[in-house]
PDB file of C-alpha atoms in Angstrom:
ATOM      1  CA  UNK A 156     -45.229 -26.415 -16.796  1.00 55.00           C
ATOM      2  CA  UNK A 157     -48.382 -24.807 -18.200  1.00 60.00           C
ATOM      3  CA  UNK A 158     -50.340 -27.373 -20.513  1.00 73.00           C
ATOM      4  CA  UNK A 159     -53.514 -27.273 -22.481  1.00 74.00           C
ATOM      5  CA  UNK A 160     -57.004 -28.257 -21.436  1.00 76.00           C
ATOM      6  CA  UNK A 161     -57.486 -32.208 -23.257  1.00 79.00           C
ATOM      7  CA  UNK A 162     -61.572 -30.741 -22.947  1.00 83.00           C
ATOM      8  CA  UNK A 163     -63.071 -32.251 -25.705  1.00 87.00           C
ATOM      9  CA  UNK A 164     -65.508 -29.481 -27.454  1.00 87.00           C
ATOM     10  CA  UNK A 165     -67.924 -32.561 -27.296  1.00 90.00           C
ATOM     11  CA  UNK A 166     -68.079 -32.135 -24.140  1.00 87.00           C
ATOM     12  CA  UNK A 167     -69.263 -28.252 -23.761  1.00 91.00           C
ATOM     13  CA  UNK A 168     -72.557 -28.748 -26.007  1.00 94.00           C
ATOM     14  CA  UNK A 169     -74.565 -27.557 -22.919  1.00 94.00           C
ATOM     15  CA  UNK A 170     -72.302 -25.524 -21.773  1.00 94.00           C
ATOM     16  CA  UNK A 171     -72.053 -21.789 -21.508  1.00 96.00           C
ATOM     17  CA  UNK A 172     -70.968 -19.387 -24.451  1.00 95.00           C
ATOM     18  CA  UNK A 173     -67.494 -18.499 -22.315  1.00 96.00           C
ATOM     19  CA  UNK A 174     -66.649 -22.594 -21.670  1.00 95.00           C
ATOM     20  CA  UNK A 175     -66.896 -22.873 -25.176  1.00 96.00           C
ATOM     21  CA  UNK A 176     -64.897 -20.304 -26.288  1.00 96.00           C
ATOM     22  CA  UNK A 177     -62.475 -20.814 -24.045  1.00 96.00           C
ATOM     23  CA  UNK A 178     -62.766 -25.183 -24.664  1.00 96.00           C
ATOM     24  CA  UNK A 179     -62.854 -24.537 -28.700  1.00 96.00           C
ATOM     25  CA  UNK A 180     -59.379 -21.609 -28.320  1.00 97.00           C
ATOM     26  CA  UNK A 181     -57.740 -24.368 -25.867  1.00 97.00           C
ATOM     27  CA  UNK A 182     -58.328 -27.034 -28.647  1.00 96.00           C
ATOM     28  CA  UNK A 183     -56.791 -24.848 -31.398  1.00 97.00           C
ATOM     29  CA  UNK A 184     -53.600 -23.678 -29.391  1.00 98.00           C
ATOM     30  CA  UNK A 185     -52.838 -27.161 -28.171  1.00 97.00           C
ATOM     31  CA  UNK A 186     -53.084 -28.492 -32.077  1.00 97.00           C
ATOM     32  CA  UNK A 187     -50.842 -25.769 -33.186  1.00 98.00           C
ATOM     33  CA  UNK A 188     -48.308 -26.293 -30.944  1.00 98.00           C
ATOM     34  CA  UNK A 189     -48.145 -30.360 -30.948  1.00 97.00           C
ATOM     35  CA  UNK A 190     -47.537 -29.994 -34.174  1.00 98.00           C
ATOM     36  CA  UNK A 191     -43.686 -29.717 -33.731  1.00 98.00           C
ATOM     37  CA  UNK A 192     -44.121 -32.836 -32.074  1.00 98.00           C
ATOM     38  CA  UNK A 193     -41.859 -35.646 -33.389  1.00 98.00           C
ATOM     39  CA  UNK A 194     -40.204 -33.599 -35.958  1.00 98.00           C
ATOM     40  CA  UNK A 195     -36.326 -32.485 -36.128  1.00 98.00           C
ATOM     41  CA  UNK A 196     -34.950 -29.159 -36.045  1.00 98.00           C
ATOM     42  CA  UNK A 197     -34.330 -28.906 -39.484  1.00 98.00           C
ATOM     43  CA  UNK A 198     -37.898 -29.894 -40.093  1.00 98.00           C
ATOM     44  CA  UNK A 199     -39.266 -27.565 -37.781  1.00 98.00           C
ATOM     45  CA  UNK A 200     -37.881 -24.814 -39.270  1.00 98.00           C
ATOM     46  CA  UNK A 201     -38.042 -26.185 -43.249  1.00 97.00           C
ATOM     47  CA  UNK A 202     -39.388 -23.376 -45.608  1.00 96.00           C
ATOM     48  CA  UNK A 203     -41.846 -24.512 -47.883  1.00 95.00           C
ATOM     49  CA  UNK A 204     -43.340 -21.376 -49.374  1.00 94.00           C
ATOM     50  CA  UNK A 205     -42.313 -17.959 -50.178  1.00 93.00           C
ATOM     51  CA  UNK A 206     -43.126 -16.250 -46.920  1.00 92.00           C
ATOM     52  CA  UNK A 207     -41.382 -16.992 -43.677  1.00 89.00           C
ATOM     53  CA  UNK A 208     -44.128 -19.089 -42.471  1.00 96.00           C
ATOM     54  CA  UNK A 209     -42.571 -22.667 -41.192  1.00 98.00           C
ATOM     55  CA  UNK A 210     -44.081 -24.623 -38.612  1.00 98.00           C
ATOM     56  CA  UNK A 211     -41.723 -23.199 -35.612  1.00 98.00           C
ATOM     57  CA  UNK A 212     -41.895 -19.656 -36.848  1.00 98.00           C
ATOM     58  CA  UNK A 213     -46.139 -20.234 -36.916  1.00 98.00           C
ATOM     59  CA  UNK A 214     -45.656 -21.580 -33.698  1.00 98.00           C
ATOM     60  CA  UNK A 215     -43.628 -18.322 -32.677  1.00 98.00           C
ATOM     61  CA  UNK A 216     -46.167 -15.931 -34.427  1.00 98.00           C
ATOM     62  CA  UNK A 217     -49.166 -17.745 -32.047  1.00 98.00           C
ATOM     63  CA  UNK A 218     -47.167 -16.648 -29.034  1.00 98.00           C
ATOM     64  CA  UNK A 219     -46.949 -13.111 -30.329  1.00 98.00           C
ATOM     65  CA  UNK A 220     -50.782 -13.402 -31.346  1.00 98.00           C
ATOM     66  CA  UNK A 221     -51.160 -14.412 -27.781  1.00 98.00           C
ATOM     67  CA  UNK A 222     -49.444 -11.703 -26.653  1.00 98.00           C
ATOM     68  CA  UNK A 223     -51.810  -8.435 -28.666  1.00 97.00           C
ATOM     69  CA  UNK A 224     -54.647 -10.196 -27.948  1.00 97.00           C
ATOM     70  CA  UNK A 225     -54.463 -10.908 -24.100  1.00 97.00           C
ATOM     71  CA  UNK A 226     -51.371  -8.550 -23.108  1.00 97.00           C
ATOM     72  CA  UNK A 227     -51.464  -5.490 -25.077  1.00 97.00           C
ATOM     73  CA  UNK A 228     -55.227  -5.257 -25.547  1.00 96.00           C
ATOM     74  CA  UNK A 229     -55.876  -6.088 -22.063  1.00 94.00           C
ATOM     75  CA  UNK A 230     -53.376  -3.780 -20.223  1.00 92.00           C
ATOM     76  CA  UNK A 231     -52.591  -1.706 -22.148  1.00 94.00           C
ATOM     77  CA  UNK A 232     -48.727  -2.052 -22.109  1.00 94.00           C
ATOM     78  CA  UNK A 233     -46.952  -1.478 -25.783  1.00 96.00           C
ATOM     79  CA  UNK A 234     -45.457  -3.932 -27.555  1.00 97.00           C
ATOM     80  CA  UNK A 235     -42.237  -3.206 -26.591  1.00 97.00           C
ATOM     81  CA  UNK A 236     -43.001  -3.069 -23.202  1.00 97.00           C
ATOM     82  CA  UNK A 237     -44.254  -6.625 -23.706  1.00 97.00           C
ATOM     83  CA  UNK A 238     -41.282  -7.361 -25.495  1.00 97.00           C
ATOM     84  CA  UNK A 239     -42.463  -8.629 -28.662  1.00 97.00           C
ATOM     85  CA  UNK A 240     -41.779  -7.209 -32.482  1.00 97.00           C
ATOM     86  CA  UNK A 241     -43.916  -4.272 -33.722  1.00 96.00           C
ATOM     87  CA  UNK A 242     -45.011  -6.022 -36.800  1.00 96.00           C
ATOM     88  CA  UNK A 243     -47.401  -9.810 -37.153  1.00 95.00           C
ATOM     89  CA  UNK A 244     -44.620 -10.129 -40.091  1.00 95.00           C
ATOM     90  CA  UNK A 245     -41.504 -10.058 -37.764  1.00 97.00           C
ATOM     91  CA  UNK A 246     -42.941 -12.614 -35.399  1.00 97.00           C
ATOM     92  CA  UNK A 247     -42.327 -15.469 -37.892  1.00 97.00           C
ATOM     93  CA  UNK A 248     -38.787 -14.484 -37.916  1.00 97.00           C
ATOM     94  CA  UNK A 249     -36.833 -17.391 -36.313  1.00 97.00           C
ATOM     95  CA  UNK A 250     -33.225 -16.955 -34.474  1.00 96.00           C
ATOM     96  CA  UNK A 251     -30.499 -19.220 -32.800  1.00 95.00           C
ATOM     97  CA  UNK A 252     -31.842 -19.498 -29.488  1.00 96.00           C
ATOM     98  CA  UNK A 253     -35.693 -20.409 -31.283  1.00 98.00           C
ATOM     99  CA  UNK A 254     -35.748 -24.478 -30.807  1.00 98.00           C
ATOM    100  CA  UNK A 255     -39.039 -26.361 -30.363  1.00 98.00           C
ATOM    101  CA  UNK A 256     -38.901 -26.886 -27.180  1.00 98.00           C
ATOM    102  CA  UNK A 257     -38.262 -23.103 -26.345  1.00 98.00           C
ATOM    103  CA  UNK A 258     -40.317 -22.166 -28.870  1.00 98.00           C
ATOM    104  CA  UNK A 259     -43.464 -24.539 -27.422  1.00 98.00           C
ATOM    105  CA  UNK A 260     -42.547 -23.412 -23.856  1.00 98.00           C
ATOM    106  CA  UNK A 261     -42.857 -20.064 -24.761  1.00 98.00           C
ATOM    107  CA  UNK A 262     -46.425 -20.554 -26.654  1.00 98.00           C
ATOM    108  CA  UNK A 263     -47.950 -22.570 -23.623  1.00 98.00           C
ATOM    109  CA  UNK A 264     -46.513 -19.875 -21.188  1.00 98.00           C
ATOM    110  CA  UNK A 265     -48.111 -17.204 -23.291  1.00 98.00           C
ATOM    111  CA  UNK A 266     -51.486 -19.232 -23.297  1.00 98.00           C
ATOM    112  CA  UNK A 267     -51.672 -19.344 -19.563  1.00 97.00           C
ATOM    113  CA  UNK A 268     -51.160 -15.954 -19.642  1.00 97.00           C
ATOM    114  CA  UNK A 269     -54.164 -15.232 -21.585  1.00 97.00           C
ATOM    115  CA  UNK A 270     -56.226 -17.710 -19.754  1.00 96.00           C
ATOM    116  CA  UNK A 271     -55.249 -15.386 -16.300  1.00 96.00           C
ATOM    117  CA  UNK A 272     -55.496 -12.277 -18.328  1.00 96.00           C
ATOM    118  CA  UNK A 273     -59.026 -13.119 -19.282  1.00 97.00           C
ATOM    119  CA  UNK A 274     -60.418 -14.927 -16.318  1.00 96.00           C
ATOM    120  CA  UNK A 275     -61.719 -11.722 -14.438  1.00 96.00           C
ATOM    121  CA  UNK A 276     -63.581 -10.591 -17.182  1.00 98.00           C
ATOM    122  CA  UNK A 277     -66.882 -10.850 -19.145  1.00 97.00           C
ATOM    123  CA  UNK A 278     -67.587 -11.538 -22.546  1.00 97.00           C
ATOM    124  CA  UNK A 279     -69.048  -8.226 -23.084  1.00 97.00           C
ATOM    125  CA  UNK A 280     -66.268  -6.300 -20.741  1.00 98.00           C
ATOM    126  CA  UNK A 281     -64.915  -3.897 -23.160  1.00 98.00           C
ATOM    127  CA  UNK A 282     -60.671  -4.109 -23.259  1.00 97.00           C
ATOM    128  CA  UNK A 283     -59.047  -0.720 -24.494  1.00 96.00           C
ATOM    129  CA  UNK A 284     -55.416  -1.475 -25.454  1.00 95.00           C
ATOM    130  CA  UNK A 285     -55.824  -2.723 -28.929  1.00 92.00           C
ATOM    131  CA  UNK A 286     -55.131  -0.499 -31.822  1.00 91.00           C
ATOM    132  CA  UNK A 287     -58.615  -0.953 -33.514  1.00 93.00           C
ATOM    133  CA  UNK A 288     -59.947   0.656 -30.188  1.00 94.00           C
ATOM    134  CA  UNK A 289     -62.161  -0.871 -27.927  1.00 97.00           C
ATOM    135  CA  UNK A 290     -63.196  -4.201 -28.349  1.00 97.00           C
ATOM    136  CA  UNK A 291     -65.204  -6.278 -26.225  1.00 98.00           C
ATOM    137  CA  UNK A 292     -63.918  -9.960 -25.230  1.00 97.00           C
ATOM    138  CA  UNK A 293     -66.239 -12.147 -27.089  1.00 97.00           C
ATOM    139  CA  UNK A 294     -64.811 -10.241 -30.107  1.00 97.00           C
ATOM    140  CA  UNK A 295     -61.030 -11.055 -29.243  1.00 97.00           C
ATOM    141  CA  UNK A 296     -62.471 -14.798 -28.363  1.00 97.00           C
ATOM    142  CA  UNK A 297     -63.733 -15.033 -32.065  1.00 97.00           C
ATOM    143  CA  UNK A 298     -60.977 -13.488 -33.804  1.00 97.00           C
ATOM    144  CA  UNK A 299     -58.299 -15.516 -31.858  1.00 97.00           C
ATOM    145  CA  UNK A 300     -60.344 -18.701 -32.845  1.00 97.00           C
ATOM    146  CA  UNK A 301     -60.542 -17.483 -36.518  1.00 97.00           C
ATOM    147  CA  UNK A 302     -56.434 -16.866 -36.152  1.00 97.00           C
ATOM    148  CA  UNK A 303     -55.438 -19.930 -34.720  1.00 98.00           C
ATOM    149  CA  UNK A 304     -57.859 -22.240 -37.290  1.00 98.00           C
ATOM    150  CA  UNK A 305     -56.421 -20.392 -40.017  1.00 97.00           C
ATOM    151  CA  UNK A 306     -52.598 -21.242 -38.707  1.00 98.00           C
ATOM    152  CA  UNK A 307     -53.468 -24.705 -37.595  1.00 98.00           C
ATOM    153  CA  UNK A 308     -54.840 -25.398 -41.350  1.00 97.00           C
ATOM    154  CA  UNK A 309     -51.119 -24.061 -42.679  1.00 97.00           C
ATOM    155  CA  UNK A 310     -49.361 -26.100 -39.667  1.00 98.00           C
ATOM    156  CA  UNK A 311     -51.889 -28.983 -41.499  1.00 97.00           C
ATOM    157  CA  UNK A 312     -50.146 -28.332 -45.139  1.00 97.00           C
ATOM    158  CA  UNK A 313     -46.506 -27.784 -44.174  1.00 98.00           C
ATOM    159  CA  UNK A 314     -46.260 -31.046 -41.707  1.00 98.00           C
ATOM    160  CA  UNK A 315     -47.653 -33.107 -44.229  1.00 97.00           C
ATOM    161  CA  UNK A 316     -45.230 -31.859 -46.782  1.00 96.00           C
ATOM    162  CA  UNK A 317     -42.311 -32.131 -44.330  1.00 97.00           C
ATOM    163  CA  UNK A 318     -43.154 -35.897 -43.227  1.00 96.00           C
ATOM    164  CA  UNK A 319     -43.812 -36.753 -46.673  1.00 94.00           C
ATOM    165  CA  UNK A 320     -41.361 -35.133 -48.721  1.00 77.00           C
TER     166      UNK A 320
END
């Protein structure tokens, strides 16, 4: 089963700028996805605000994120190819078969995915498949980081409401 690195960012001070990124995005996609930990269905998939942001449907939307950022933009495949909704929107969308333990499964799969989809190349290697145009990795790195902080701040908010409410 794929996991996530338990590298502390502490421990990459010295490190190079790709360790870092890679130590800080690990960080960020393991938070995300522990925090369905310990909670119920129902809780998992509570709706606390307008949108149809809940904690597994932000946990579904990381896989898709996953999935443009280090599948599409790197090879170029569509997103139906890939197999994932057209739209950021429709990727909070939950259905029967989304449970937290298919819906974490399928985030840490997607995760090693990018990790392999990433590992032969440079920061500055230039991917083509994204539809801003070409991009070079160190921007994906920072944007993914940027994504993920933002979600793990709402995952923050909505699991505190849920566990104290």
């Amino acid at each position: 089963m794929p996991s996530f690195s338990t590298t502390s960012t502490e421990d990459v001070i010295d490190q190079p700028a790709r360790v870092q990124f890679e130590t800080f995005l690990d960080e960020h996609r393991r938070e995300l996805n522990d925090c369905l930990d310990g909670l119920t269905e129902e809780q998992a998939r509570r709706s606390l605000v307008p949108s149809a942001t809940t904690l597994l449907g932000l946990v579904k939307h990381a896989t898709f994120v996953e999935k443009v950022w280090f599948d599409e933009a790197v090879t170029c495949r569509s997103r139906a190819e890939i197999g994932i909704p057209a739209e950021p929107g429709e990727s909070f969308i939950l259905d029967g078969n989304d449970t937290i333990a298919t819906v974490q499964q399928a985030h840490r799969e997607a995760c090693e995915a990018s990790r392999r989809a990433a590992s032969s190349l440079g920061l500055d290697d230039i991917v083509h498949g994204n539809r801003r145009g070409p991009l070079p990795l160190r921007w994906i790195y920072l944007h993914m980081l940027r994504e993920l902080a933002q979600h793990c701040g709402h995952a923050d908010i909505l699991r505190e409401q849920i566990l104290s409410g």
